PDB file of C-alpha atoms in Angstrom:
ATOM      1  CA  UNK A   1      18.182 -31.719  -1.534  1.00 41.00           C
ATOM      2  CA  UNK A   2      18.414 -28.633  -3.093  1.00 47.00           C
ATOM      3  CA  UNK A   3      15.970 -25.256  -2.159  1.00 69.00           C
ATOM      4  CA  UNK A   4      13.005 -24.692  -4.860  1.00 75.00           C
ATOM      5  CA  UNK A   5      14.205 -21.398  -6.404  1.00 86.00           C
ATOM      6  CA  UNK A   6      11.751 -18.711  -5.249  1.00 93.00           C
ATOM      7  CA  UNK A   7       9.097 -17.389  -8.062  1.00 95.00           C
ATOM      8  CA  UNK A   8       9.053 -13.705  -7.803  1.00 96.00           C
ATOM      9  CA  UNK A   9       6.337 -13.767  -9.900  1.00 96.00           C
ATOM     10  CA  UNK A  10       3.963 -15.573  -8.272  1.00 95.00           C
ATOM     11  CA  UNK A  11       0.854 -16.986  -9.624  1.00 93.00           C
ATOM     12  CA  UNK A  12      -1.399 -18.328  -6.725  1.00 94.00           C
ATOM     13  CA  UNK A  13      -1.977 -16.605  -3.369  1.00 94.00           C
ATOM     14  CA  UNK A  14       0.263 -19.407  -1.479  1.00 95.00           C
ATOM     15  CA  UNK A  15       3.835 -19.226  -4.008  1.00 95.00           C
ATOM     16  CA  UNK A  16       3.042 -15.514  -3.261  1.00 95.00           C
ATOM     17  CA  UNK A  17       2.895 -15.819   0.909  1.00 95.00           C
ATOM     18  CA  UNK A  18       6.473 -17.932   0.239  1.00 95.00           C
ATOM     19  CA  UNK A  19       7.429 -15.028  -1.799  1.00 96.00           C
ATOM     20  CA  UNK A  20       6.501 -12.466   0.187  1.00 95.00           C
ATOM     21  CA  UNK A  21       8.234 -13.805   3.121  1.00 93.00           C
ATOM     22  CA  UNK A  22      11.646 -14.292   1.475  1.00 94.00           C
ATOM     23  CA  UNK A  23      11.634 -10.481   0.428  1.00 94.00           C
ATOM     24  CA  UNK A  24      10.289  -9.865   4.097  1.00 93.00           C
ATOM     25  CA  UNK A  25      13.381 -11.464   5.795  1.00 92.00           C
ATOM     26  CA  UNK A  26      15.834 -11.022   3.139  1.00 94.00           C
ATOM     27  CA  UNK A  27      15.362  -6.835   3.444  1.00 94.00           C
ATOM     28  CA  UNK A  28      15.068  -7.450   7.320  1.00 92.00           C
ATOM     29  CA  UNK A  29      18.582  -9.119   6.982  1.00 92.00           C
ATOM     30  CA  UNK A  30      20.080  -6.666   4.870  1.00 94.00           C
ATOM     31  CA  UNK A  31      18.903  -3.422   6.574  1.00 88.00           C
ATOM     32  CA  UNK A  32      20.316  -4.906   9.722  1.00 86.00           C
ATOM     33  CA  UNK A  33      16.154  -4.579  11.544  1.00 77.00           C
ATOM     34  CA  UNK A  34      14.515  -7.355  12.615  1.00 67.00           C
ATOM     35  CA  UNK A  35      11.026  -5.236  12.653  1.00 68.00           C
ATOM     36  CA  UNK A  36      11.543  -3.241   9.504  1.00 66.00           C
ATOM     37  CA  UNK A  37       8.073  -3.521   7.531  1.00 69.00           C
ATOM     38  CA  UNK A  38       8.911  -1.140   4.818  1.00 69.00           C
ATOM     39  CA  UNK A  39       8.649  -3.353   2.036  1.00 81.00           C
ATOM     40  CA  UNK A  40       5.060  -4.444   2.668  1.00 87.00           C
ATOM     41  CA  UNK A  41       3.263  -1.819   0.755  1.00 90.00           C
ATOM     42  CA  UNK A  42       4.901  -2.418  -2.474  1.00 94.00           C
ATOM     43  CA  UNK A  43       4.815  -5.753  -2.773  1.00 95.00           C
ATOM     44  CA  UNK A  44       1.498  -6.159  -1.414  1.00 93.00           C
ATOM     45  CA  UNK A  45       0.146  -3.571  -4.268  1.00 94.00           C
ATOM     46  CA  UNK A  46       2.516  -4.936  -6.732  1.00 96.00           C
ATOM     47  CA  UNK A  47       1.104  -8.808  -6.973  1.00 95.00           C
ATOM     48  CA  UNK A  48      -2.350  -7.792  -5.844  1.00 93.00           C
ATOM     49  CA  UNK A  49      -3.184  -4.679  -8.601  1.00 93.00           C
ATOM     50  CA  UNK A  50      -0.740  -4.880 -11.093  1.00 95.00           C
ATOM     51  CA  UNK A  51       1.574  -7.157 -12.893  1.00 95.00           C
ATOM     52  CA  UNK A  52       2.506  -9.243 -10.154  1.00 95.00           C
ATOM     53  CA  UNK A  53       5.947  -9.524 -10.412  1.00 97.00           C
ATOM     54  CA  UNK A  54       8.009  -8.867  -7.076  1.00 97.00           C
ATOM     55  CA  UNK A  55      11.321  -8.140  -8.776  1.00 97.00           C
ATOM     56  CA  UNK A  56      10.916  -6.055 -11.511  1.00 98.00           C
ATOM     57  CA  UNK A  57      10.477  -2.255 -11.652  1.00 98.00           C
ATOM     58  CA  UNK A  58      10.175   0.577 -13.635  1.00 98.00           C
ATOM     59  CA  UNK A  59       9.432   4.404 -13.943  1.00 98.00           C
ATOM     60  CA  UNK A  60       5.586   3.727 -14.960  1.00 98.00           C
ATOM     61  CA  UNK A  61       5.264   1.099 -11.958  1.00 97.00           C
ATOM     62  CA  UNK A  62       6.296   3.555  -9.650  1.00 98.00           C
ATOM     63  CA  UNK A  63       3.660   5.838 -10.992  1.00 98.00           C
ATOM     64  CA  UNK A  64       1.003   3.389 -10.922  1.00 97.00           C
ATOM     65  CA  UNK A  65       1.684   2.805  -6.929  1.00 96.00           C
ATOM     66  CA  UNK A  66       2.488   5.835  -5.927  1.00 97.00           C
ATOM     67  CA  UNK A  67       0.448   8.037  -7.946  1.00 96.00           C
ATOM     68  CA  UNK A  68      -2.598   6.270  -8.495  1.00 95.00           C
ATOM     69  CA  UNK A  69      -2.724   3.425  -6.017  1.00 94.00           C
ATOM     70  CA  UNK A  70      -2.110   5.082  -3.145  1.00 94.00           C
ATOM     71  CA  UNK A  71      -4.417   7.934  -3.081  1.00 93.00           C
ATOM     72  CA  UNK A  72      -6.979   5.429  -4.229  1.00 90.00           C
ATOM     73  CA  UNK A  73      -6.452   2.801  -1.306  1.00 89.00           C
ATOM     74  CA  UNK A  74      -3.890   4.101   1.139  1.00 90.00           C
ATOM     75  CA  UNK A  75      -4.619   6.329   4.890  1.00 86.00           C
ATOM     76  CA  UNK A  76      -1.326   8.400   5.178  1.00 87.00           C
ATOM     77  CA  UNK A  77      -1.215  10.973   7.552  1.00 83.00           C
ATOM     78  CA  UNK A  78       0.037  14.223   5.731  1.00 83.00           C
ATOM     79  CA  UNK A  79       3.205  14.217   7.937  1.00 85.00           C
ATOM     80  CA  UNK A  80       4.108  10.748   7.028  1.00 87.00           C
ATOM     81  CA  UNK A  81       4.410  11.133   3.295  1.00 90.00           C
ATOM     82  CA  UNK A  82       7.732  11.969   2.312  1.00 88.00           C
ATOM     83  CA  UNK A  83       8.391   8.482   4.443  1.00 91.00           C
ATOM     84  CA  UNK A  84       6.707   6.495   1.862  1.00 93.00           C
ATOM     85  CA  UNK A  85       9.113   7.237  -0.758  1.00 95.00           C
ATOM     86  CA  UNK A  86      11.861   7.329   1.260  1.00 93.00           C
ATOM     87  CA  UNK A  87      10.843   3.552   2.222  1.00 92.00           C
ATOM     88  CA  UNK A  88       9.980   2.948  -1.817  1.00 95.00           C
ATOM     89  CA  UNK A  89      13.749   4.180  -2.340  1.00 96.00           C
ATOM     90  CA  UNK A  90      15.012   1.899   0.185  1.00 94.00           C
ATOM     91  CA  UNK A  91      13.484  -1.366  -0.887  1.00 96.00           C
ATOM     92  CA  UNK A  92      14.769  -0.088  -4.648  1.00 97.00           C
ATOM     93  CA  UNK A  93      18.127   0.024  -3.252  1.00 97.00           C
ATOM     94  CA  UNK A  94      17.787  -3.416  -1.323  1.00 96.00           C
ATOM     95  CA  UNK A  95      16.776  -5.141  -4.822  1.00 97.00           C
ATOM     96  CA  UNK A  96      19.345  -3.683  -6.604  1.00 98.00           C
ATOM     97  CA  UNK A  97      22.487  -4.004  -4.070  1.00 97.00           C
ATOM     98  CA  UNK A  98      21.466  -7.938  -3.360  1.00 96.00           C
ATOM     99  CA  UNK A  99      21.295  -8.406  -6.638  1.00 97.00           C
ATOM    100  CA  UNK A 100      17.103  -9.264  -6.791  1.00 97.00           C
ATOM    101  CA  UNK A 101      16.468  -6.513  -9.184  1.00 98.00           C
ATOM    102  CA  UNK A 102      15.006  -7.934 -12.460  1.00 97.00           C
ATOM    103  CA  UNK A 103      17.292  -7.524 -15.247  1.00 97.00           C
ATOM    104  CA  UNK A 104      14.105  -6.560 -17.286  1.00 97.00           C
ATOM    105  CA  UNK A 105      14.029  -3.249 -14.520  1.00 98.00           C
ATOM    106  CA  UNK A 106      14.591   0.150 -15.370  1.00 98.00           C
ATOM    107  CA  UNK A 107      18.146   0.963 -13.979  1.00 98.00           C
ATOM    108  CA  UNK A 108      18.196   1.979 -10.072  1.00 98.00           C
ATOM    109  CA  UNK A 109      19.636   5.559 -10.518  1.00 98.00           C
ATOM    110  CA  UNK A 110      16.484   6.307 -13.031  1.00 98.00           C
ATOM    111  CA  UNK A 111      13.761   4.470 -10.489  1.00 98.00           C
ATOM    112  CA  UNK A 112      15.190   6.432  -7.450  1.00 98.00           C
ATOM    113  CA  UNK A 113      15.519   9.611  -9.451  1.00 98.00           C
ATOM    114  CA  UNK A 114      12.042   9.259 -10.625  1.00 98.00           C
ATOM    115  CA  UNK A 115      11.020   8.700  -7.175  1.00 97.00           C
ATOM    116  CA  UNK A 116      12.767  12.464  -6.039  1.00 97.00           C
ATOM    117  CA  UNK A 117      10.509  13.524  -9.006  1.00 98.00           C
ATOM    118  CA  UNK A 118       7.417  12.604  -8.644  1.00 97.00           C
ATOM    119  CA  UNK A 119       6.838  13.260  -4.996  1.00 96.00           C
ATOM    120  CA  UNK A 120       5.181  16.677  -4.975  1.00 96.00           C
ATOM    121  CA  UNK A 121       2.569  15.255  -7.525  1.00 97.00           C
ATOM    122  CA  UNK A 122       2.139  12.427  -5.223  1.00 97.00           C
ATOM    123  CA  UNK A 123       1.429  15.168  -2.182  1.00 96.00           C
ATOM    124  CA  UNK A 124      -0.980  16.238  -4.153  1.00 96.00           C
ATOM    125  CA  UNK A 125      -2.790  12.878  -5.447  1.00 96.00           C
ATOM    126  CA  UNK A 126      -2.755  11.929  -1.572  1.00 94.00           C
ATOM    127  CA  UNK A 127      -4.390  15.240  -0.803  1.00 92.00           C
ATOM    128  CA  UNK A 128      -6.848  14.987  -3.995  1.00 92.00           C
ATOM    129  CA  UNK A 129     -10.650  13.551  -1.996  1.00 86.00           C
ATOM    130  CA  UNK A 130     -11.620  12.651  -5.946  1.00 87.00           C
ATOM    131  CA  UNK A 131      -8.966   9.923  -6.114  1.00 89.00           C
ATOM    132  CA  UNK A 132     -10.111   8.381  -3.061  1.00 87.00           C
ATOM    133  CA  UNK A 133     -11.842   4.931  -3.213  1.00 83.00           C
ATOM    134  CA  UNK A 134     -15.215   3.532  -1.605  1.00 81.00           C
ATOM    135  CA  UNK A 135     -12.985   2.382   1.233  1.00 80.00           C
ATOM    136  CA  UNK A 136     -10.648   5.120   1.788  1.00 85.00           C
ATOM    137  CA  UNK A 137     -13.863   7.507   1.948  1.00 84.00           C
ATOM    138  CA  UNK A 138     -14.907   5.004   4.708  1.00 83.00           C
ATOM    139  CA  UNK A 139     -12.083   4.662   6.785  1.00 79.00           C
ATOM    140  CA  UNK A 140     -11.147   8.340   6.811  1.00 77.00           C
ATOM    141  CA  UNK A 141     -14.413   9.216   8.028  1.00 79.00           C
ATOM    142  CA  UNK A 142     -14.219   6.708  10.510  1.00 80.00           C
ATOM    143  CA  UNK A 143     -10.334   7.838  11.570  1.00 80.00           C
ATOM    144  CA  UNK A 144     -11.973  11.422  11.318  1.00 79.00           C
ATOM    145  CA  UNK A 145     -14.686  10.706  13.881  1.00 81.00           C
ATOM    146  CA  UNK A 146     -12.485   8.885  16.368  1.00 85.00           C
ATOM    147  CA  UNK A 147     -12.938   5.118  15.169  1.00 83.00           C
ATOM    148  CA  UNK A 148     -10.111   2.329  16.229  1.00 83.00           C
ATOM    149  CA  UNK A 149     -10.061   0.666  12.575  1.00 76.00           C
ATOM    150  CA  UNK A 150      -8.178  -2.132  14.211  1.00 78.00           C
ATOM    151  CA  UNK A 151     -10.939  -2.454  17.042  1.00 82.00           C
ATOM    152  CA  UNK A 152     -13.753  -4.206  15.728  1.00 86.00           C
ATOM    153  CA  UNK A 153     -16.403  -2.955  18.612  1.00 87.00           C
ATOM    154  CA  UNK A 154     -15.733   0.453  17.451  1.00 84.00           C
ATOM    155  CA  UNK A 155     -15.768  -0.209  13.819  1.00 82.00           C
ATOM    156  CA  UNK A 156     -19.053  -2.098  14.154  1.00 85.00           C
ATOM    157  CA  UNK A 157     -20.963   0.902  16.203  1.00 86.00           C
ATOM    158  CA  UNK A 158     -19.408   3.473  13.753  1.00 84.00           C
ATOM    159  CA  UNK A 159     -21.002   1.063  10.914  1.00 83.00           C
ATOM    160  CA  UNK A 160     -24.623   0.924  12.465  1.00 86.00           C
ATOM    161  CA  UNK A 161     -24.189   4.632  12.910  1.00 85.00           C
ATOM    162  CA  UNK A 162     -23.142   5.568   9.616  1.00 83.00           C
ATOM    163  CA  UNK A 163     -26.531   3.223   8.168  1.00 83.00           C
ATOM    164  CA  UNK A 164     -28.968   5.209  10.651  1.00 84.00           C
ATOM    165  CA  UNK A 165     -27.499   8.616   8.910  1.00 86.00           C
ATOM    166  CA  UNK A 166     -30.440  10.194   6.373  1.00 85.00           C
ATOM    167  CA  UNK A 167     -29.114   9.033   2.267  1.00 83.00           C
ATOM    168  CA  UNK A 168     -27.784  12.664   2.009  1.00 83.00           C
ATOM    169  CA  UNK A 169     -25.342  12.656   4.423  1.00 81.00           C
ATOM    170  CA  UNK A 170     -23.855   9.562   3.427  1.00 76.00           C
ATOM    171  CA  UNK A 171     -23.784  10.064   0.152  1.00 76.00           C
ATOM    172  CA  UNK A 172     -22.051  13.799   0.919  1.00 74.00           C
ATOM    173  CA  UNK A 173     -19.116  11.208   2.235  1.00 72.00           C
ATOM    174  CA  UNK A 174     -19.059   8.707  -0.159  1.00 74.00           C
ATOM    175  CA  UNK A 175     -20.480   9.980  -3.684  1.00 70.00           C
ATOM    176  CA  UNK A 176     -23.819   8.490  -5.080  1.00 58.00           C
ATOM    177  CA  UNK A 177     -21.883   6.955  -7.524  1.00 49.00           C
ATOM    178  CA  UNK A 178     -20.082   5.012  -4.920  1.00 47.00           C
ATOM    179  CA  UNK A 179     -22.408   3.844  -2.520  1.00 45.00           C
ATOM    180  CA  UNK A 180     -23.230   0.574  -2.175  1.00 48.00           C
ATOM    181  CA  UNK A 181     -26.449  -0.102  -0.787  1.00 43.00           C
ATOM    182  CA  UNK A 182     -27.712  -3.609   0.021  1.00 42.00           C
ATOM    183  CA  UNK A 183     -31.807  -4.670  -0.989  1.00 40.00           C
ATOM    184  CA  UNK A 184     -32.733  -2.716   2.580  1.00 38.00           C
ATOM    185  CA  UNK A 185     -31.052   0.788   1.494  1.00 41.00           C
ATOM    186  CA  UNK A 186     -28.099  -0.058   3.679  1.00 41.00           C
ATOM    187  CA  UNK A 187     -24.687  -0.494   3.120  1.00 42.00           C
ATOM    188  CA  UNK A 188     -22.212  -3.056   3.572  1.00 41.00           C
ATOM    189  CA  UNK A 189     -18.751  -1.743   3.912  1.00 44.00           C
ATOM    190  CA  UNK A 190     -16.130  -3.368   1.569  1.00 43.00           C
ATOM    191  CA  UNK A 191     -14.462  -6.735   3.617  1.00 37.00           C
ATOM    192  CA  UNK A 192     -10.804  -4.989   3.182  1.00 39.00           C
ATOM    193  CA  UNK A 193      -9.393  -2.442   4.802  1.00 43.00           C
ATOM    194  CA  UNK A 194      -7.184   0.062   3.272  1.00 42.00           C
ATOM    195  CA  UNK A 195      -3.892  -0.494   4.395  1.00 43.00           C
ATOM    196  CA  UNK A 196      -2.680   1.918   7.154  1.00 43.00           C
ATOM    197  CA  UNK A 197       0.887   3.728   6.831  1.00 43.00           C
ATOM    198  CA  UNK A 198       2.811   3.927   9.894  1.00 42.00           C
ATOM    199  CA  UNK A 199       5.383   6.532   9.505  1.00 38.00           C
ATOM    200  CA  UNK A 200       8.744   4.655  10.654  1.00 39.00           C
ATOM    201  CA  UNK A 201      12.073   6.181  10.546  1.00 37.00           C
ATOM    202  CA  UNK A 202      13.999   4.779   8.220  1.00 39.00           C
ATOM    203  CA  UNK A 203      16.754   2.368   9.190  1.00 39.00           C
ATOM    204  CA  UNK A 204      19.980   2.304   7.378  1.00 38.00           C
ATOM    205  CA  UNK A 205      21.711  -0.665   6.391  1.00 40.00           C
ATOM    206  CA  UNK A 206      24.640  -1.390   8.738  1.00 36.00           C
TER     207      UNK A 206
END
């Protein structure tokens, strides 16, 4: 019996997981690394904020990720920067050289030129507190003061904290604008996590 094709553009959350995967293990296979994760930030961002197709690229996508996205949603630590485009320009190149590229893309010369282009304006979106969402204003306080994001003890302490703080404060973090308080005055921190960059050497295909 022949495979289902794959739908790289995916309209409920389970033909997206079965997407997701196949890209997942299909770059895995063609970088030659069994643990390479690089390709989870764009097509994470791509089906969840924008126009959900997997495949297809262009020059104003790129922008929308990288120049927007990011600095809203996405912890990077200043020394791990120029390794998000570098992975952006790999999974690029792994779409175009298997062949997965949308015909509908810009070409792959322009998207990984554009990439070289924009990355001192992303450096400084990524570095711009304004951009920063409800979340990221969170979690970087919470990074800033010492807080395991991935250990839920911690979080949960820095959370009671962060309520028993006089309005002022917290609103000096967040922005009055973004606060959320529940009917008590309190806050309820938003269920998901900005996504965490680990810097990871790039791994060239073989």
């Amino acid at each position: 019996m022949p495979k289902t094709p794959i739908d790289w553009m995916p309209e409920s959350e389970k033909d997206y997981e079965v997407a997701r995967a196949e890209l997942k293990r299909r770059f895995a296979e063609w970088c030659g690394d069994a643990d390479n994760d690089v390709t989870e930030s764009p097509i994470h961002y791509k089906w969840a904020y924008m126009d959900g197709d997997l495949t297809r690229w262009s020059c104003r996508d790129l922008d929308e990720l990288y120049l927007e996205l990011h600095p809203a949603k996405v912890i990077v630590d200043s020394d791990g920067l120029t390794g998000v485009l570098d992975e952006a320009a790999e999974f690029i190149k792994f779409l175009a050289e298997t062949e997965l590229l949308n015909p509908d893309s810009d070409a792959p010369a322009v998207l990984l030129e554009h990439l070289s282009a924009i990355e001192d304006q992303f450096r400084i979106n990524m570095a711009d507190t304004s951009r920063f969402s409800f979340g990221k204003r969170l979690w970087t306080t919470a990074r800033e003061e010492g807080v395991r994001i991935d250990d839920q003890e911690s979080v949960d302490a820095f959370i009671a904290d962060f309520n028993a703080r006089p309005l002022a404060e917290r609103d000096a973090i967040l922005g009055p604008s973004r606060r959320k308080p529940t009917a008590s005055g309190r806050f309820t921190p938003p269920g998901t996590r900005p996504r965490t960059h680990a810097a990871k050497r790039r791994h060239r295909r073989r």
